[in-house]
Structure formats: structure tokens, C-alpha cells
Backbone as JSON Lines, residues from 0, in Angstrom:
{"i":0,"aa":"K","n":[17.42,8.48,-0.15],"ca":[18.41,8.52,0.89],"c":[17.81,8.87,2.24]}
{"i":1,"aa":"Q","n":[16.58,9.35,2.23],"ca":[15.94,9.77,3.47],"c":[15.01,8.67,3.97]}
{"i":2,"aa":"E","n":[15.05,8.4,5.26],"ca":[14.17,7.4,5.84],"c":[12.8,8.01,6.11]}
{"i":3,"aa":"G","n":[11.8,7.15,6.25],"ca":[10.46,7.64,6.51],"c":[9.51,6.51,6.83]}
{"i":4,"aa":"A","n":[8.24,6.86,6.95],"ca":[7.21,5.86,7.25],"c":[5.91,6.28,6.59]}
{"i":5,"aa":"C","n":[5.08,5.29,6.3],"ca":[3.78,5.53,5.69],"c":[2.73,4.64,6.35]}
{"i":6,"aa":"A","n":[1.53,5.13,6.38],"ca":[0.36,4.32,6.7],"c":[-0.54,4.46,5.48]}
{"i":7,"aa":"V","n":[-0.65,3.41,4.69],"ca":[-1.38,3.47,3.44],"c":[-2.76,2.83,3.63]}
{"i":8,"aa":"K","n":[-3.8,3.58,3.36],"ca":[-5.16,3.06,3.42],"c":[-5.64,2.8,2.0]}
{"i":9,"aa":"Y","n":[-6.42,1.72,1.82],"ca":[-6.94,1.39,0.49],"c":[-8.09,0.41,0.63]}
{"i":10,"aa":"T","n":[-8.75,0.19,-0.48],"ca":[-9.81,-0.81,-0.59],"c":[-9.3,-1.92,-1.5]}
{"i":11,"aa":"V","n":[-9.51,-3.17,-1.09],"ca":[-9.23,-4.29,-1.99],"c":[-10.51,-4.49,-2.8]}
{"i":12,"aa":"G","n":[-10.4,-4.3,-4.1],"ca":[-11.56,-4.42,-4.97],"c":[-11.98,-5.87,-5.17]}
{"i":13,"aa":"A","n":[-13.15,-6.05,-5.71],"ca":[-13.68,-7.39,-5.98],"c":[-12.78,-8.16,-6.95]}
{"i":14,"aa":"D","n":[-11.93,-7.43,-7.7],"ca":[-10.98,-8.08,-8.61],"c":[-9.65,-8.4,-7.93]}
{"i":15,"aa":"G","n":[-9.54,-8.08,-6.64],"ca":[-8.32,-8.37,-5.89],"c":[-7.26,-7.28,-5.99]}
{"i":16,"aa":"R","n":[-7.56,-6.22,-6.7],"ca":[-6.6,-5.12,-6.88],"c":[-6.91,-3.98,-5.91]}
{"i":17,"aa":"P","n":[-5.87,-3.34,-5.35],"ca":[-6.1,-2.18,-4.48],"c":[-6.66,-1.01,-5.29]}
{"i":18,"aa":"K","n":[-7.54,-0.25,-4.65],"ca":[-8.07,0.98,-5.26],"c":[-8.31,1.98,-4.14]}
{"i":19,"aa":"D","n":[-8.6,3.21,-4.49],"ca":[-8.8,4.28,-3.51],"c":[-7.6,4.35,-2.56]}
{"i":20,"aa":"I","n":[-6.4,4.28,-3.13],"ca":[-5.17,4.24,-2.35],"c":[-4.86,5.63,-1.8]}
{"i":21,"aa":"Q","n":[-4.65,5.69,-0.48],"ca":[-4.41,6.95,0.2],"c":[-3.16,6.83,1.08]}
{"i":22,"aa":"P","n":[-1.97,7.08,0.52],"ca":[-0.77,7.02,1.35],"c":[-0.65,8.28,2.2]}
{"i":23,"aa":"N","n":[-0.08,8.13,3.37],"ca":[0.18,9.25,4.26],"c":[1.62,9.11,4.74]}
{"i":24,"aa":"C","n":[2.56,9.46,3.86],"ca":[3.97,9.24,4.13],"c":[4.63,10.47,4.75]}
{"i":25,"aa":"T","n":[5.65,10.19,5.53],"ca":[6.52,11.22,6.05],"c":[7.92,10.82,5.65]}
{"i":26,"aa":"P","n":[8.55,11.53,4.73],"ca":[8.13,12.75,4.07],"c":[7.1,12.5,2.96]}
{"i":27,"aa":"A","n":[6.28,13.5,2.7],"ca":[5.17,13.39,1.75],"c":[5.63,13.13,0.31]}
{"i":28,"aa":"E","n":[6.87,13.42,0.0],"ca":[7.37,13.21,-1.37],"c":[7.36,11.73,-1.76]}
{"i":29,"aa":"Y","n":[7.19,10.82,-0.8],"ca":[7.14,9.4,-1.1],"c":[5.73,8.91,-1.43]}
{"i":30,"aa":"N","n":[4.72,9.72,-1.23],"ca":[3.33,9.29,-1.43],"c":[3.09,8.7,-2.81]}
{"i":31,"aa":"E","n":[3.53,9.38,-3.84],"ca":[3.25,8.93,-5.22],"c":[3.89,7.57,-5.5]}
{"i":32,"aa":"G","n":[5.14,7.41,-5.12],"ca":[5.84,6.14,-5.36],"c":[5.25,4.98,-4.58]}
{"i":33,"aa":"I","n":[4.9,5.24,-3.32],"ca":[4.31,4.19,-2.48],"c":[2.95,3.79,-3.04]}
{"i":34,"aa":"A","n":[2.14,4.77,-3.46],"ca":[0.83,4.47,-4.05],"c":[0.99,3.6,-5.3]}
{"i":35,"aa":"A","n":[2.0,3.89,-6.11],"ca":[2.23,3.11,-7.34],"c":[2.62,1.67,-7.0]}
{"i":36,"aa":"E","n":[3.4,1.47,-5.96],"ca":[3.8,0.11,-5.57],"c":[2.64,-0.66,-4.96]}
{"i":37,"aa":"I","n":[1.83,-0.02,-4.14],"ca":[0.65,-0.69,-3.56],"c":[-0.3,-1.1,-4.69]}
{"i":38,"aa":"A","n":[-0.43,-0.26,-5.71],"ca":[-1.33,-0.56,-6.84],"c":[-0.92,-1.83,-7.58]}
{"i":39,"aa":"K","n":[0.34,-2.24,-7.49],"ca":[0.83,-3.44,-8.17],"c":[0.48,-4.73,-7.42]}
{"i":40,"aa":"M","n":[0.05,-4.6,-6.17],"ca":[-0.22,-5.77,-5.35],"c":[-1.51,-6.47,-5.79]}
{"i":41,"aa":"K","n":[-1.62,-7.75,-5.47],"ca":[-2.81,-8.54,-5.8],"c":[-3.22,-9.3,-4.54]}
{"i":42,"aa":"F","n":[-4.51,-9.27,-4.22],"ca":[-5.04,-9.91,-3.03],"c":[-6.17,-10.87,-3.4]}
{"i":43,"aa":"K","n":[-6.49,-11.74,-2.49],"ca":[-7.69,-12.55,-2.63],"c":[-8.83,-11.68,-2.13]}
{"i":44,"aa":"P","n":[-9.83,-11.39,-2.96],"ca":[-10.89,-10.47,-2.53],"c":[-11.77,-11.08,-1.45]}
{"i":45,"aa":"G","n":[-12.43,-10.2,-0.7],"ca":[-13.4,-10.66,0.28],"c":[-14.63,-11.23,-0.41]}
{"i":46,"aa":"L","n":[-15.34,-12.07,0.28],"ca":[-16.56,-12.67,-0.27],"c":[-17.77,-12.24,0.55]}
{"i":47,"aa":"K","n":[-18.85,-11.99,-0.14],"ca":[-20.13,-11.72,0.5],"c":[-21.17,-12.56,-0.22]}
{"i":48,"aa":"D","n":[-21.82,-13.43,0.51],"ca":[-22.78,-14.37,-0.08],"c":[-22.13,-15.19,-1.19]}
{"i":49,"aa":"G","n":[-20.83,-15.51,-1.02],"ca":[-20.11,-16.34,-1.97],"c":[-19.57,-15.62,-3.19]}
{"i":50,"aa":"A","n":[-19.83,-14.32,-3.32],"ca":[-19.37,-13.56,-4.47],"c":[-18.28,-12.57,-4.05]}
{"i":51,"aa":"P","n":[-17.25,-12.37,-4.9],"ca":[-16.22,-11.38,-4.58],"c":[-16.83,-10.0,-4.38]}
{"i":52,"aa":"T","n":[-16.31,-9.29,-3.39],"ca":[-16.81,-7.95,-3.08],"c":[-15.66,-7.04,-2.68]}
{"i":53,"aa":"D","n":[-15.86,-5.74,-2.77],"ca":[-14.86,-4.79,-2.29],"c":[-14.67,-4.96,-0.79]}
{"i":54,"aa":"W","n":[-13.44,-4.76,-0.33],"ca":[-13.12,-4.87,1.08],"c":[-12.43,-3.55,1.47]}
{"i":55,"aa":"P","n":[-13.2,-2.56,1.94],"ca":[-12.63,-1.26,2.28],"c":[-11.93,-1.29,3.64]}
{"i":56,"aa":"G","n":[-11.18,-0.23,3.9],"ca":[-10.59,-0.03,5.22],"c":[-9.3,-0.77,5.5]}
{"i":57,"aa":"M","n":[-8.62,-1.24,4.45],"ca":[-7.34,-1.92,4.65],"c":[-6.26,-0.88,4.93]}
{"i":58,"aa":"T","n":[-5.32,-1.24,5.8],"ca":[-4.2,-0.36,6.12],"c":[-2.91,-1.16,6.01]}
{"i":59,"aa":"Q","n":[-1.92,-0.58,5.35],"ca":[-0.61,-1.21,5.18],"c":[0.46,-0.28,5.72]}
{"i":60,"aa":"P","n":[1.14,-0.65,6.8],"ca":[2.26,0.18,7.25],"c":[3.48,-0.07,6.37]}
{"i":61,"aa":"V","n":[4.24,0.98,6.09],"ca":[5.44,0.86,5.28],"c":[6.54,1.66,5.98]}
{"i":62,"aa":"N","n":[7.66,1.02,6.25],"ca":[8.82,1.71,6.8],"c":[9.87,1.83,5.71]}
{"i":63,"aa":"L","n":[10.39,3.02,5.53],"ca":[11.38,3.29,4.51],"c":[12.74,3.48,5.18]}
{"i":64,"aa":"T","n":[13.69,2.67,4.8],"ca":[15.02,2.77,5.39],"c":[16.04,3.09,4.31]}
{"i":65,"aa":"A","n":[17.05,3.83,4.7],"ca":[18.11,4.19,3.77],"c":[18.97,2.96,3.49]}
{"i":66,"aa":"V","n":[19.47,2.87,2.28],"ca":[20.36,1.77,1.92],"c":[21.71,2.03,2.59]}
{"i":67,"aa":"K","n":[22.18,1.05,3.29],"ca":[23.46,1.19,3.98],"c":[24.59,0.76,3.04]}
{"i":68,"aa":"K","n":[25.61,1.58,2.97],"ca":[26.77,1.28,2.13],"c":[27.63,0.23,2.82]}
{"i":69,"aa":"K","n":[28.13,-0.69,2.02],"ca":[29.05,-1.69,2.55],"c":[30.41,-1.05,2.73]}
{"i":70,"aa":"T","n":[31.06,-1.42,3.81],"ca":[32.39,-0.84,4.06],"c":[33.47,-1.86,3.87]}
């Protein structure tokens, strides 16, 4: 019910999965849930010399809004 915002830092691994996920949410109680959702994402990994490689330093902004009741 509470709104908030996060800046989530992570590395896209050579397998395309996020790792080293570091959410910085306000309020902090959302960190665990946001980290779990980011972990479900799948990306095309970066390439180095034609081979998949880790891609560190990714940042994902997340805005959390309260669900508005229909009237």
C-alpha cells in the first residue's frame, strides 16, 4: 500500500541471468521482493571476442505505486 522507488544494480551474467543484485529501495522493506523479481528476468548477454561474458554495472530504476481503488 506504500509507494516507493528503487535503483537496482546488478550484473548480467554470461548466461543472461542477473546476479549480484543490489536493490536500494525506499522503503527498504521492498528490497527482498524487488531482488526476487529482478532475478527472474532474462537478458541477451554481452559478448567479448564473440563469446558471452558478464556485463556488470547495470542499473534498473523501479517506481512502486499504490493500487488505486475503483470508485
